[in-house]
mmCIF file of C-alpha atoms and ligand atoms in Angstrom:
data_model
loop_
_atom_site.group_PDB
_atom_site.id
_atom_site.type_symbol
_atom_site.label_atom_id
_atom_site.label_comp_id
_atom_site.label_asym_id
_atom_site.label_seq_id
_atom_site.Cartn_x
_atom_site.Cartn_y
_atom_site.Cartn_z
ATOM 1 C CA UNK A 1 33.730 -19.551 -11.125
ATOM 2 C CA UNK A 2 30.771 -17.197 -11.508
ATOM 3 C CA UNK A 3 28.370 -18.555 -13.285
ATOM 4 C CA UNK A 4 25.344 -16.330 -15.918
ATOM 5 C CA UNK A 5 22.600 -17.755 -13.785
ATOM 6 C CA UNK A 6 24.234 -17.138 -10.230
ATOM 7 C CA UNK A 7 25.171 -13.372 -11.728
ATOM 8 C CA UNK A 8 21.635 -12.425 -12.495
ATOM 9 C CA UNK A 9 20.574 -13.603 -9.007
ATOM 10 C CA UNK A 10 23.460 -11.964 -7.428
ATOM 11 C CA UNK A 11 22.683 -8.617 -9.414
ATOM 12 C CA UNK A 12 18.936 -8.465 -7.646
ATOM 13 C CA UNK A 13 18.663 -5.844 -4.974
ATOM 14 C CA UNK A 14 15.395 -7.305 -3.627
ATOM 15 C CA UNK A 15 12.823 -5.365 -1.466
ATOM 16 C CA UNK A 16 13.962 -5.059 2.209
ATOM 17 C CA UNK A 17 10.907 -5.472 4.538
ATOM 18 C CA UNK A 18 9.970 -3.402 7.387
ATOM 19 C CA UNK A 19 10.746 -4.830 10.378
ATOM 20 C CA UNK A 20 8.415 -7.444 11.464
ATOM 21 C CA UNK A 21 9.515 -8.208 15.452
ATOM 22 C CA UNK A 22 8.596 -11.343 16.638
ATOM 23 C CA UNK A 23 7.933 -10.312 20.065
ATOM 24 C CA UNK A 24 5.280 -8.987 22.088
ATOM 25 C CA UNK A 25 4.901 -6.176 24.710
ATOM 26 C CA UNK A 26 6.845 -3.404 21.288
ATOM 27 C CA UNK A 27 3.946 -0.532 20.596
ATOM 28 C CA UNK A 28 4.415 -0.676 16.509
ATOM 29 C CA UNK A 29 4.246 2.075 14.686
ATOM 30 C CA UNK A 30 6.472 1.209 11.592
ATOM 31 C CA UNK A 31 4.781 -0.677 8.974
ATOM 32 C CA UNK A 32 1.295 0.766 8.854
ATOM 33 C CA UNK A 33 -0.859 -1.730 9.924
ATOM 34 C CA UNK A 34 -4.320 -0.685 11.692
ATOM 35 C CA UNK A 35 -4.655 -0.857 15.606
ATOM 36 C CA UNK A 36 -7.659 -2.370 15.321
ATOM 37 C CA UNK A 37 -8.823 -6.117 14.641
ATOM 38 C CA UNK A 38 -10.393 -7.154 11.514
ATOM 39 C CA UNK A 39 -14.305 -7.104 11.671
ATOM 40 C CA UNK A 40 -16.152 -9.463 14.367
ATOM 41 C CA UNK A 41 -17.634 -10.991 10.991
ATOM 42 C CA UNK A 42 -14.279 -12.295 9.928
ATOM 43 C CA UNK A 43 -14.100 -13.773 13.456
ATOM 44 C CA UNK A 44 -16.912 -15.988 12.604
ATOM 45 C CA UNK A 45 -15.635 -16.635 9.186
ATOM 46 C CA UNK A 46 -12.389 -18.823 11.177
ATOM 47 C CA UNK A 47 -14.926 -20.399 13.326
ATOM 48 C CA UNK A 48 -16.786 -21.729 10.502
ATOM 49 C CA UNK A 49 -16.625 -25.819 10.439
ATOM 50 C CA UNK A 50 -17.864 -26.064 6.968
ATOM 51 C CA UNK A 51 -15.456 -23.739 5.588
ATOM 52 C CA UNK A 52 -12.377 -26.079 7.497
ATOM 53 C CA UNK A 53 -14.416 -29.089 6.077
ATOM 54 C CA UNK A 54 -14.044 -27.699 2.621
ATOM 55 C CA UNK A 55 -10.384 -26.949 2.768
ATOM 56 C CA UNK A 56 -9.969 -30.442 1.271
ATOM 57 C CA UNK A 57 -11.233 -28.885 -1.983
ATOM 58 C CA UNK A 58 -9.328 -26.515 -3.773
ATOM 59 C CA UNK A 59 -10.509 -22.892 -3.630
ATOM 60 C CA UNK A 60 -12.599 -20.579 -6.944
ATOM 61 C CA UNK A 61 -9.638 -20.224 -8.992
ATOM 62 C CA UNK A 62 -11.630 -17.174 -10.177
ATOM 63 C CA UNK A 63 -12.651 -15.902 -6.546
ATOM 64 C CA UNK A 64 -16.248 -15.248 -7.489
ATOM 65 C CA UNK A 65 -17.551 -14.212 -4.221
ATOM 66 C CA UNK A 66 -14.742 -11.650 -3.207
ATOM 67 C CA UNK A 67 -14.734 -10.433 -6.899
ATOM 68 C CA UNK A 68 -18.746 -9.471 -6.461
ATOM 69 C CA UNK A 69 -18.227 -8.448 -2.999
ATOM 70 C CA UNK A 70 -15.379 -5.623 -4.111
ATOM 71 C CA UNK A 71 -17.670 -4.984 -6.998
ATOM 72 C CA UNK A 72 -20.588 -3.930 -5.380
ATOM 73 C CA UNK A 73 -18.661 -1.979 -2.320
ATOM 74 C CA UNK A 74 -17.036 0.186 -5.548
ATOM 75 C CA UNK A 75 -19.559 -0.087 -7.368
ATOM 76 C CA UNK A 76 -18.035 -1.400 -10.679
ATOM 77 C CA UNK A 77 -18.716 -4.731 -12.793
ATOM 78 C CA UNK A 78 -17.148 -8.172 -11.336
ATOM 79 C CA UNK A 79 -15.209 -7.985 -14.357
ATOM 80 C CA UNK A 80 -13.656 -4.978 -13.610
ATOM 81 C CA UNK A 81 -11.736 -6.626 -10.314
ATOM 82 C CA UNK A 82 -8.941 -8.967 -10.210
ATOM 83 C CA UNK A 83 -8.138 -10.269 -6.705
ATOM 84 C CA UNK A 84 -4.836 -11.235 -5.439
ATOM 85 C CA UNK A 85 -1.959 -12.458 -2.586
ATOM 86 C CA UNK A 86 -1.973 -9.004 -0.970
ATOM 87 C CA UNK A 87 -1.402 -5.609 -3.218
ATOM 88 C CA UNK A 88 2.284 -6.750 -3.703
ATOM 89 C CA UNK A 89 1.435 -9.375 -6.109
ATOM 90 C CA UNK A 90 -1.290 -7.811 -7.964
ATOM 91 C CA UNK A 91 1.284 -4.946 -8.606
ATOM 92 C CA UNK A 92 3.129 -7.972 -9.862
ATOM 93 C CA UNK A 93 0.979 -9.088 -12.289
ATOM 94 C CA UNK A 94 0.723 -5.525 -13.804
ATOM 95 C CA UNK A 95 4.049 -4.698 -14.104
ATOM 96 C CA UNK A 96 4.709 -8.139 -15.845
ATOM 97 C CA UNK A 97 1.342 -7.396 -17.991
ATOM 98 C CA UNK A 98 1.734 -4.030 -18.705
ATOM 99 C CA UNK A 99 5.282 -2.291 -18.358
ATOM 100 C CA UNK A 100 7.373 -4.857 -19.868
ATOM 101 C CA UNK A 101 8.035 -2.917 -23.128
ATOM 102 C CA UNK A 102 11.221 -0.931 -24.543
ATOM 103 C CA UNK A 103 9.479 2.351 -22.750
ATOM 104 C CA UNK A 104 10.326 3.441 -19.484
ATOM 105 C CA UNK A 105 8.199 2.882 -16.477
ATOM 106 C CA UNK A 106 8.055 6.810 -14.455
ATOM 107 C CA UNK A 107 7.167 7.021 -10.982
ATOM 108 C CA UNK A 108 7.979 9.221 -8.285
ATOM 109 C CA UNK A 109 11.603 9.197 -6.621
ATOM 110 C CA UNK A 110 10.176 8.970 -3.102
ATOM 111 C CA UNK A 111 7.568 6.303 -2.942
ATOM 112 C CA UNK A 112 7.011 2.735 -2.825
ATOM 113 C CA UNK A 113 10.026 1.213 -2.562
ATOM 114 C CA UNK A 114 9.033 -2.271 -3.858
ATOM 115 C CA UNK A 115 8.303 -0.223 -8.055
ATOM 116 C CA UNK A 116 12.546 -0.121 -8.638
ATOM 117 C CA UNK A 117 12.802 -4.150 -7.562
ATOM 118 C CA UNK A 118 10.036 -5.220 -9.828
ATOM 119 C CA UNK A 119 11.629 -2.972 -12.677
ATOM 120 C CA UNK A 120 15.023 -4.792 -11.882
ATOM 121 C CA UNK A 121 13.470 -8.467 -11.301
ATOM 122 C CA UNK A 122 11.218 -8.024 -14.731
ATOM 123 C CA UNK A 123 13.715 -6.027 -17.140
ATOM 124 C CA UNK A 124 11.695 -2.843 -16.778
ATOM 125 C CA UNK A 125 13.651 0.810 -17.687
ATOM 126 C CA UNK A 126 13.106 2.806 -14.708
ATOM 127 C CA UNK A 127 12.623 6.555 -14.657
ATOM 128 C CA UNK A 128 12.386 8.717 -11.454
ATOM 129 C CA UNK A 129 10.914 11.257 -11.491
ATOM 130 C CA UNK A 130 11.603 14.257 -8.745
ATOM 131 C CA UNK A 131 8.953 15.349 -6.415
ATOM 132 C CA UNK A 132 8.567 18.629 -5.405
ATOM 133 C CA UNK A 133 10.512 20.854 -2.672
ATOM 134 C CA UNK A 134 7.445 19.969 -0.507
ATOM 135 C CA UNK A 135 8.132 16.393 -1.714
ATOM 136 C CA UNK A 136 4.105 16.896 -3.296
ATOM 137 C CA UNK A 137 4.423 15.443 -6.476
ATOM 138 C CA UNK A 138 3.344 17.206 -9.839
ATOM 139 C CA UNK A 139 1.193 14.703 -11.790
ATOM 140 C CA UNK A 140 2.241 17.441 -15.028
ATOM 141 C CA UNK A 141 5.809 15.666 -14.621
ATOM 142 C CA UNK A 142 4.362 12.330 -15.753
ATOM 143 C CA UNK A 143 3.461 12.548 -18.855
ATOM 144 C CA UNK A 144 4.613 9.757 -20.736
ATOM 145 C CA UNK A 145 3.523 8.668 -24.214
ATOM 146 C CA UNK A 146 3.483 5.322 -24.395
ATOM 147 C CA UNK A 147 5.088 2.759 -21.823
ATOM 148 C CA UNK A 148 3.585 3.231 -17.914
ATOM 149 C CA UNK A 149 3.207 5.655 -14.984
ATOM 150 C CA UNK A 150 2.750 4.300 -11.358
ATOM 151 C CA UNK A 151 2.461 6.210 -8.343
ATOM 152 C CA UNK A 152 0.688 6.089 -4.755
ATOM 153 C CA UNK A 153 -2.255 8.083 -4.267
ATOM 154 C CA UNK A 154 -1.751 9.321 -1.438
ATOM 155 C CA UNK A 155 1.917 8.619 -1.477
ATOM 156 C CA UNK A 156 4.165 6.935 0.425
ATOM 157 C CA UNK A 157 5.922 7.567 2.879
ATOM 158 C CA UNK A 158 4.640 10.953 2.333
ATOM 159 C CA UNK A 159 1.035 10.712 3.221
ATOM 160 C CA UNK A 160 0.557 13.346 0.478
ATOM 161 C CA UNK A 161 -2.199 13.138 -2.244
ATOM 162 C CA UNK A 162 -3.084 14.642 -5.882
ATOM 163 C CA UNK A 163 -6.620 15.535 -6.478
ATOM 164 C CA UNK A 164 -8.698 13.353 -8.809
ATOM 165 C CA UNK A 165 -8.603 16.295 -11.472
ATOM 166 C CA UNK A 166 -5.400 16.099 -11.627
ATOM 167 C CA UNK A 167 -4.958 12.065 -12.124
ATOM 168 C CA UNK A 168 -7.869 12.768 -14.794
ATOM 169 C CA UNK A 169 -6.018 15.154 -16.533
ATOM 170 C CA UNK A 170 -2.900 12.838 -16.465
ATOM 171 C CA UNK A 171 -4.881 10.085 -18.146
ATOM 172 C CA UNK A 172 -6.079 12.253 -21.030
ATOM 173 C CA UNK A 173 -2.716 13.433 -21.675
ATOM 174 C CA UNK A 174 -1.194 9.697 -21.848
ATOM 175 C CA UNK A 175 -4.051 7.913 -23.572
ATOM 176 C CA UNK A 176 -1.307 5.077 -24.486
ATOM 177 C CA UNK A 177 -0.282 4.900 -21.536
ATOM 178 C CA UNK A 178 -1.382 2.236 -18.595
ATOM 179 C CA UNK A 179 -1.701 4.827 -15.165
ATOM 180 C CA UNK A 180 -1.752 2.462 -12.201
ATOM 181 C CA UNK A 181 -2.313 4.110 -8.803
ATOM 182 C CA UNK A 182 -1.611 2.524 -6.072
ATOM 183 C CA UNK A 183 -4.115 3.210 -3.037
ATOM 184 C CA UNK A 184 -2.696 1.037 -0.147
ATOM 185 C CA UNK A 185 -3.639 4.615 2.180
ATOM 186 C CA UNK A 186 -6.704 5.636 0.135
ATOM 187 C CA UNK A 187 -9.467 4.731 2.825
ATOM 188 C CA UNK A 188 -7.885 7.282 5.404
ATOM 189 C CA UNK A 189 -9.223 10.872 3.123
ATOM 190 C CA UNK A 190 -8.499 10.476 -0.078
ATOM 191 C CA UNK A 191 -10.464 10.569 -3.052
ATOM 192 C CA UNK A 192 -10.134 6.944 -5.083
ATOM 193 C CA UNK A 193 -9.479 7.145 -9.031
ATOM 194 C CA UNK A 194 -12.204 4.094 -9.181
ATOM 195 C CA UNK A 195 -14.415 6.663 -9.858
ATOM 196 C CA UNK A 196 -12.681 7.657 -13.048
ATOM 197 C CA UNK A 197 -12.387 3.771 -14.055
ATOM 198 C CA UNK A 198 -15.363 3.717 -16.650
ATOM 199 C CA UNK A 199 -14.145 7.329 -18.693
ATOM 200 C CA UNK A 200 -10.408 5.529 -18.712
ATOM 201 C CA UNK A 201 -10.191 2.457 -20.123
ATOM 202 C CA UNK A 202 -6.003 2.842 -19.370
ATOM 203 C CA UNK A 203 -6.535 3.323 -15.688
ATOM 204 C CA UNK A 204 -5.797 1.026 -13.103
ATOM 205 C CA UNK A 205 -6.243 1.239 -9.438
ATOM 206 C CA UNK A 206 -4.616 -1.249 -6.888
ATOM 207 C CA UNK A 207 -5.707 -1.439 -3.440
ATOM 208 C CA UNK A 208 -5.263 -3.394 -0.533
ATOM 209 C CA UNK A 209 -7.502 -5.355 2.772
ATOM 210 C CA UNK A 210 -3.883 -4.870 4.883
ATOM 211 C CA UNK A 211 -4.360 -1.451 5.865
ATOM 212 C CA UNK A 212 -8.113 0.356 6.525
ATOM 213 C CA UNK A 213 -9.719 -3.255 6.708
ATOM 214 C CA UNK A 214 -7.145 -4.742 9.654
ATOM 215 C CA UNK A 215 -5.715 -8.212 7.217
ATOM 216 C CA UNK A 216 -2.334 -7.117 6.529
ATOM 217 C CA UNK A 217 -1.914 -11.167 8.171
ATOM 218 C CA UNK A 218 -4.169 -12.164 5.868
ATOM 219 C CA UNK A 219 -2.557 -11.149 1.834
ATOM 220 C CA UNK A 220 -5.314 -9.381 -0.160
ATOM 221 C CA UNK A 221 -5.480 -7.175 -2.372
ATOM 222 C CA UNK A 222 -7.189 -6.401 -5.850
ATOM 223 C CA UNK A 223 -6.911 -4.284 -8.994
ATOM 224 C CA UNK A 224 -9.847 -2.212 -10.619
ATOM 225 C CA UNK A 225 -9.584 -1.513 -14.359
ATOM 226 C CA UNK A 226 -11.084 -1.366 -17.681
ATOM 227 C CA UNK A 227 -12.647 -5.288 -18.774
ATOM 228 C CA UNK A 228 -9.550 -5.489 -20.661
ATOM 229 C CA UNK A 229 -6.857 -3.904 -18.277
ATOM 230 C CA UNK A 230 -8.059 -6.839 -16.056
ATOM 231 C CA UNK A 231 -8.686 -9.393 -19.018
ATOM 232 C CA UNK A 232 -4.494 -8.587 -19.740
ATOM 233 C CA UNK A 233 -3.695 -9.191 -15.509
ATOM 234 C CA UNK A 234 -5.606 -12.341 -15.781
ATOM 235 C CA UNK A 235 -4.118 -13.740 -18.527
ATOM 236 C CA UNK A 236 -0.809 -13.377 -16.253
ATOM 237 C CA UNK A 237 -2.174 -13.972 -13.168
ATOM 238 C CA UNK A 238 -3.338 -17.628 -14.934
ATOM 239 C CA UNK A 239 0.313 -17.980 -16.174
ATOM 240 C CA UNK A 240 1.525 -18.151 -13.158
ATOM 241 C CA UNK A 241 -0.715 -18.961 -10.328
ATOM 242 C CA UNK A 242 -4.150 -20.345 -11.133
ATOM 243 C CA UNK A 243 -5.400 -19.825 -7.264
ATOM 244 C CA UNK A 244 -4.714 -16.327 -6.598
ATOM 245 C CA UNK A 245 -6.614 -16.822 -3.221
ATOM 246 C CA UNK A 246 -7.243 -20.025 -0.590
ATOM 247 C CA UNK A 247 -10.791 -20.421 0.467
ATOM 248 C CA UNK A 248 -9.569 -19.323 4.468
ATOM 249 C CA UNK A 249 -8.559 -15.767 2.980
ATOM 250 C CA UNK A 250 -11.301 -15.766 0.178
ATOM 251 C CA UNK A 251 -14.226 -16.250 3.072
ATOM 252 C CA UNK A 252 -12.736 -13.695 5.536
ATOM 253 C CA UNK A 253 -11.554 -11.185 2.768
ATOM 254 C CA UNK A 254 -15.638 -11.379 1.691
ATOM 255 C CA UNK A 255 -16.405 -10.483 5.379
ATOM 256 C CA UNK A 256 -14.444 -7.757 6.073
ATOM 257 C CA UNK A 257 -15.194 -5.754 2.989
ATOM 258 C CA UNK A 258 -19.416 -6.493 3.716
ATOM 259 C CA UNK A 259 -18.676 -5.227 7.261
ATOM 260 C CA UNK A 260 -19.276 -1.364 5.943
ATOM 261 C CA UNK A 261 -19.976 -0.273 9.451
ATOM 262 C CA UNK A 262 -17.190 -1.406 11.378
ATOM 263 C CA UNK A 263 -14.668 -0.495 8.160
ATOM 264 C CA UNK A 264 -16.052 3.253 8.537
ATOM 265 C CA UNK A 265 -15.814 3.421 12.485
ATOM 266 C CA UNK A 266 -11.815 2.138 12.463
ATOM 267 C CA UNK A 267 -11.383 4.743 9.362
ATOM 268 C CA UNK A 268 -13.126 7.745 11.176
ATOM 269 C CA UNK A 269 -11.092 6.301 14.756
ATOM 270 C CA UNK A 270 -7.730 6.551 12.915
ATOM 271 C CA UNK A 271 -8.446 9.701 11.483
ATOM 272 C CA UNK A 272 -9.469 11.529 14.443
ATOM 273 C CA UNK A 273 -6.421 10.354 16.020
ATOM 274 C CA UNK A 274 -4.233 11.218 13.218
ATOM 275 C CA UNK A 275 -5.414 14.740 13.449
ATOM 276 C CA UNK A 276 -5.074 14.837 17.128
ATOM 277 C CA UNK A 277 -0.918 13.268 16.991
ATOM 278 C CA UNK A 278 -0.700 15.888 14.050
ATOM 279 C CA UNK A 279 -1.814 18.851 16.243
ATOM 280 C CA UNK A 280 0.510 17.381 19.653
ATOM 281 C CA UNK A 281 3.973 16.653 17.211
ATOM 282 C CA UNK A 282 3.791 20.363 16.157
ATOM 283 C CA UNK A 283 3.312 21.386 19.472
ATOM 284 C CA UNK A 284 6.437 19.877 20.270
ATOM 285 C CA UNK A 285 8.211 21.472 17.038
ATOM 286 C CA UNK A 286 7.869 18.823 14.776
ATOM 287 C CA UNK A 287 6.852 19.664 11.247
ATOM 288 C CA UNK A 288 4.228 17.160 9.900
ATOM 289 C CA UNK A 289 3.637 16.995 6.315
ATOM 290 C CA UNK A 290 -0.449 16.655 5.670
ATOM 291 C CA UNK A 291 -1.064 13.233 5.615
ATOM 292 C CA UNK A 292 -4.205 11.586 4.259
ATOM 293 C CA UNK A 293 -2.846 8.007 5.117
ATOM 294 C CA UNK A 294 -3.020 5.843 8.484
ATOM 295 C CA UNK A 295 0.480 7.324 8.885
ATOM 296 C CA UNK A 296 2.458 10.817 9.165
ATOM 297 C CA UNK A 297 5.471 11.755 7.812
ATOM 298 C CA UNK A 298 7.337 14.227 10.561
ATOM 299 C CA UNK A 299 10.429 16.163 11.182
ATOM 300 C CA UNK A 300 11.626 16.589 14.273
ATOM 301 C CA UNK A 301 12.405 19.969 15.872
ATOM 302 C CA UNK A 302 15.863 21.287 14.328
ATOM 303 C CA UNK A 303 18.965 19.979 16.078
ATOM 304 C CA UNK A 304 17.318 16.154 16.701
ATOM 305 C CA UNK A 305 18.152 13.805 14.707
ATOM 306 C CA UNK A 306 15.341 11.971 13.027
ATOM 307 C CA UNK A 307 17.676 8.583 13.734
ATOM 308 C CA UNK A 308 19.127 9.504 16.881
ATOM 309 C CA UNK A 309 14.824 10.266 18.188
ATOM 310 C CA UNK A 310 14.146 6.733 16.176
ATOM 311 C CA UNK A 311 16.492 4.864 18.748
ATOM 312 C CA UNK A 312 14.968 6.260 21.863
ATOM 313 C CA UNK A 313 11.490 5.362 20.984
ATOM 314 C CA UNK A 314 13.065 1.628 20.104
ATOM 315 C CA UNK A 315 14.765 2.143 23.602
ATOM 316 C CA UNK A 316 11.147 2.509 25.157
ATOM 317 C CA UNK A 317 9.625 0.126 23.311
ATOM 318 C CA UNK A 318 8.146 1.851 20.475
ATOM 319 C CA UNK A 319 9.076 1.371 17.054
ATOM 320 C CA UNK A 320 8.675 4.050 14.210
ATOM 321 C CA UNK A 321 9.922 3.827 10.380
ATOM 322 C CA UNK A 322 13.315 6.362 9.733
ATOM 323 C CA UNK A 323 14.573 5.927 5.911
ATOM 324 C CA UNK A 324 17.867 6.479 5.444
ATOM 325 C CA UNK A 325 17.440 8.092 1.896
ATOM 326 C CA UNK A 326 18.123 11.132 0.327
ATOM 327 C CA UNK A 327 15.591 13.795 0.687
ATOM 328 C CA UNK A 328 13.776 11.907 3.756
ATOM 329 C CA UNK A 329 16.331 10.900 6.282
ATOM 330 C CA UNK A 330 15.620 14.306 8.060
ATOM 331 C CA UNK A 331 11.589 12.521 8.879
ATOM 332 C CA UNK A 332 10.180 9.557 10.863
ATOM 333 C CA UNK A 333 7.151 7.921 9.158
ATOM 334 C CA UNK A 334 4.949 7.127 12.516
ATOM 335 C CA UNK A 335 1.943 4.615 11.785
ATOM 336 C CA UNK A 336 -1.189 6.303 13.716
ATOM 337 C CA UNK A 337 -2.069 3.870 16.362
ATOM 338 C CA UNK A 338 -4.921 4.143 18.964
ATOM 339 C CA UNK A 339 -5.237 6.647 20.930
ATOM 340 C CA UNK A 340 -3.399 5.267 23.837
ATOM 341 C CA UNK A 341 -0.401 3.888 22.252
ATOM 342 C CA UNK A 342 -0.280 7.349 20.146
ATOM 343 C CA UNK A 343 -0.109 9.419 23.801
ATOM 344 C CA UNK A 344 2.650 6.986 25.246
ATOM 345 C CA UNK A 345 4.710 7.912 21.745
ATOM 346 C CA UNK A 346 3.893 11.243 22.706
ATOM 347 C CA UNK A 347 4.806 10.894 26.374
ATOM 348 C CA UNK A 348 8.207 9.887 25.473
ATOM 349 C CA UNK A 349 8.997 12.687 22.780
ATOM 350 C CA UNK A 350 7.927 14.976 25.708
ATOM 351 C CA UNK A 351 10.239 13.783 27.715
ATOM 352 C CA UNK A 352 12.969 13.396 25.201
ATOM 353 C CA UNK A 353 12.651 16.825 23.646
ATOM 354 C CA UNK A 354 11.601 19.009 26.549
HETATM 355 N N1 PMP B 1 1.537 -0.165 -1.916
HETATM 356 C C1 PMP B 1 2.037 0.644 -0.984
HETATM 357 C C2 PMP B 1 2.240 2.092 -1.320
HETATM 358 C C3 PMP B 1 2.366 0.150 0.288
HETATM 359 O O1 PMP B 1 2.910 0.966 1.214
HETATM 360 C C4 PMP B 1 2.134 -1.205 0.572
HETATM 361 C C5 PMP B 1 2.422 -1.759 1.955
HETATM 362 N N2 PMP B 1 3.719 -1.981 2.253
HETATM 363 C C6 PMP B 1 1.638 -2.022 -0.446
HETATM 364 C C7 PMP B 1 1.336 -1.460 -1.673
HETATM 365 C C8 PMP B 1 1.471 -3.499 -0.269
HETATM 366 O O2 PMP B 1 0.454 -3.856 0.584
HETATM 367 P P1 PMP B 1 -0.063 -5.338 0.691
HETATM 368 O O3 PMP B 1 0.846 -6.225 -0.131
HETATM 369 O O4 PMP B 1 -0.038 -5.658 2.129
HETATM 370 O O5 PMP B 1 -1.437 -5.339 0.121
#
């Protein structure tokens, strides 16, 4: 006999991964992670025998250092940060903190596909709302009185962005409103709303180490808000899990973001190559949506099928993302690479197509 508690569970619809193989020797291009490695300074972090001596202790349940280190790189107050197990959980803690409320929560139709399971897991109404033909989405759309507005900035699986004026205009139409933007992709050409943080005390920006800093393995991630956006996420966050961060992640997150050099250099790498796969997938008839993420969004030549072209590049080895979705199961969301693994993709489609 079914019982209410087994229902409920039953009822969830959780988030479904991107495939993770466990196996070498596969050229990935499906979950957006960076070619690179992390910084040589978070290297030396791992190597450090004090910081294995003092794993004995429990970690800064406030994670000081990290919190001053993201402060100063964005140059906002420590008490403007909250740090967390990867973006995924800060999002988390704001959609329990902010969006659990008889209003609905809008954000776009084609995006982050983790925004409808939190909705479902923490009671909140969902609304969709339709991007455009172009599958750009129209920030005008989004105004919402009270309740909440999320969306990726630049989008994903899209790659696509909305300029800062825009976002700003947004926020002074919804004054009552929390705006969270997620920028997972931001570090790869887009401009960040942290620089409209201090004019918009209901702004909050979530971004992530797992992408443009190379510690997807690691989980960290971090909000940016108003003193009392983050005041509301801690209060959560402290409801729930005291130690948002162990001391092995804490010391190597603080590396990687003090590493400015080496951040730039992989960000400028992945974008020159992202403009140079662009430029080769059209020559082979492929229409690539601008992207201003480690990632583009592309449509094979008419008469190939986006899932049938997915399967050959898994036969050779390579694996790309294909959605099987309204609106996008015509595109293949490709993860840019280095350079070499970007001309064997490349190679292949050639050969496949020509
Ligand atoms: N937001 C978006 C739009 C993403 O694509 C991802 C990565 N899957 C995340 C957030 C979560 O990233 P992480 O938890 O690794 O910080």
């Amino acid at each position: 006999m079914s019982q209410f508690w087994s229902e409920v569970v039953r009822n969830l619809d959780p988030y479904v991964p991107g495939e993770q193989p466990q196996v070498d020797g596969l050229i990935k291009l499906n979950t957006n992670e960076s070619p690179y490695p992390p910084s040589p300074r978070v290297q030396a972090v791992l190597q450090d025998e004090q910081l294995v001596e003092r794993l004995r202790l429990y970690p800064d349940p406030n994670s000081q250092r990290l919190k001053a280190a993201i402060a100063k790189h964005h140059g906002v107050d420590a008490a403007q940060v909250l740090v967390g197990n990867g973006s995924d959980e800060v999002l988390a803690l704001a959609f329990m903190a902010f969006f659990q409320q008889p209003n609905p929560l809008l954000f776009p139709d084609i995006s982050y596909s983790f925004y409808p399971v939190y909705c479902q897991l923490f009671g909140i109404t969902a609304q969709r709302v339709a991007l455009q033909d172009d599958l750009s989405l129209n920030l005008q759309d989004f105004v919402q009185p009270n309740g909440g507005v999320i969306f990726p900035n630049p989008n994903a699986p899209t790659g696509r962005t909305v300029p800062l004026a825009d976002i700003e205009a947004l926020l002074q139409a919804n004054t009552d409103t929390v705006v969270l933007v997620d920028e997972a992709y931001v570090d790869f050409g887009a401009q960040s709303a942290v620089a409209l943080v201090s004019r918009h005390p209901n702004l909050l920006v979530c971004q992530t180490l797992s992408k443009s800093r190379s510690l997807a393995g690691l989980r960290v991630g971090f909000a940016i808000g108003s003193p009392e956006l983050i005041e509301g996420l801690d209060r959560v966050k402290n409801s729930f899990n005291s130690y948002p961060m162990d001391r092995i992640a804490e010391a190597a997150a603080v590396a990687a973001i003090e590493d400015e050099t080496y951040f730039a250099e992989c960000c400028q790498k992945i974008m020159a190559t992202r403009a140079h796969t662009t430029t080769e997938l059209e020559k082979l008839g492929f229409s690539v949506l601008p992207s201003s993420a480690n990632f583009v969004f592309a449509k094979p030549p008419v008469g190939v099928e986006a899932a049938t072209l997915a399967q050959t590049l898994r036969e050779h080895k390579i694996i790309v993302r294909y959605f099987n979705k309204p609106r996008i199961s015509e595109y293949l969301r490709i993860t840019i690479g280095t350079d070499e693994e970007m001309d064997q993709l490349l190679a292949v489609l050639h050969k496949s197509l020509g």
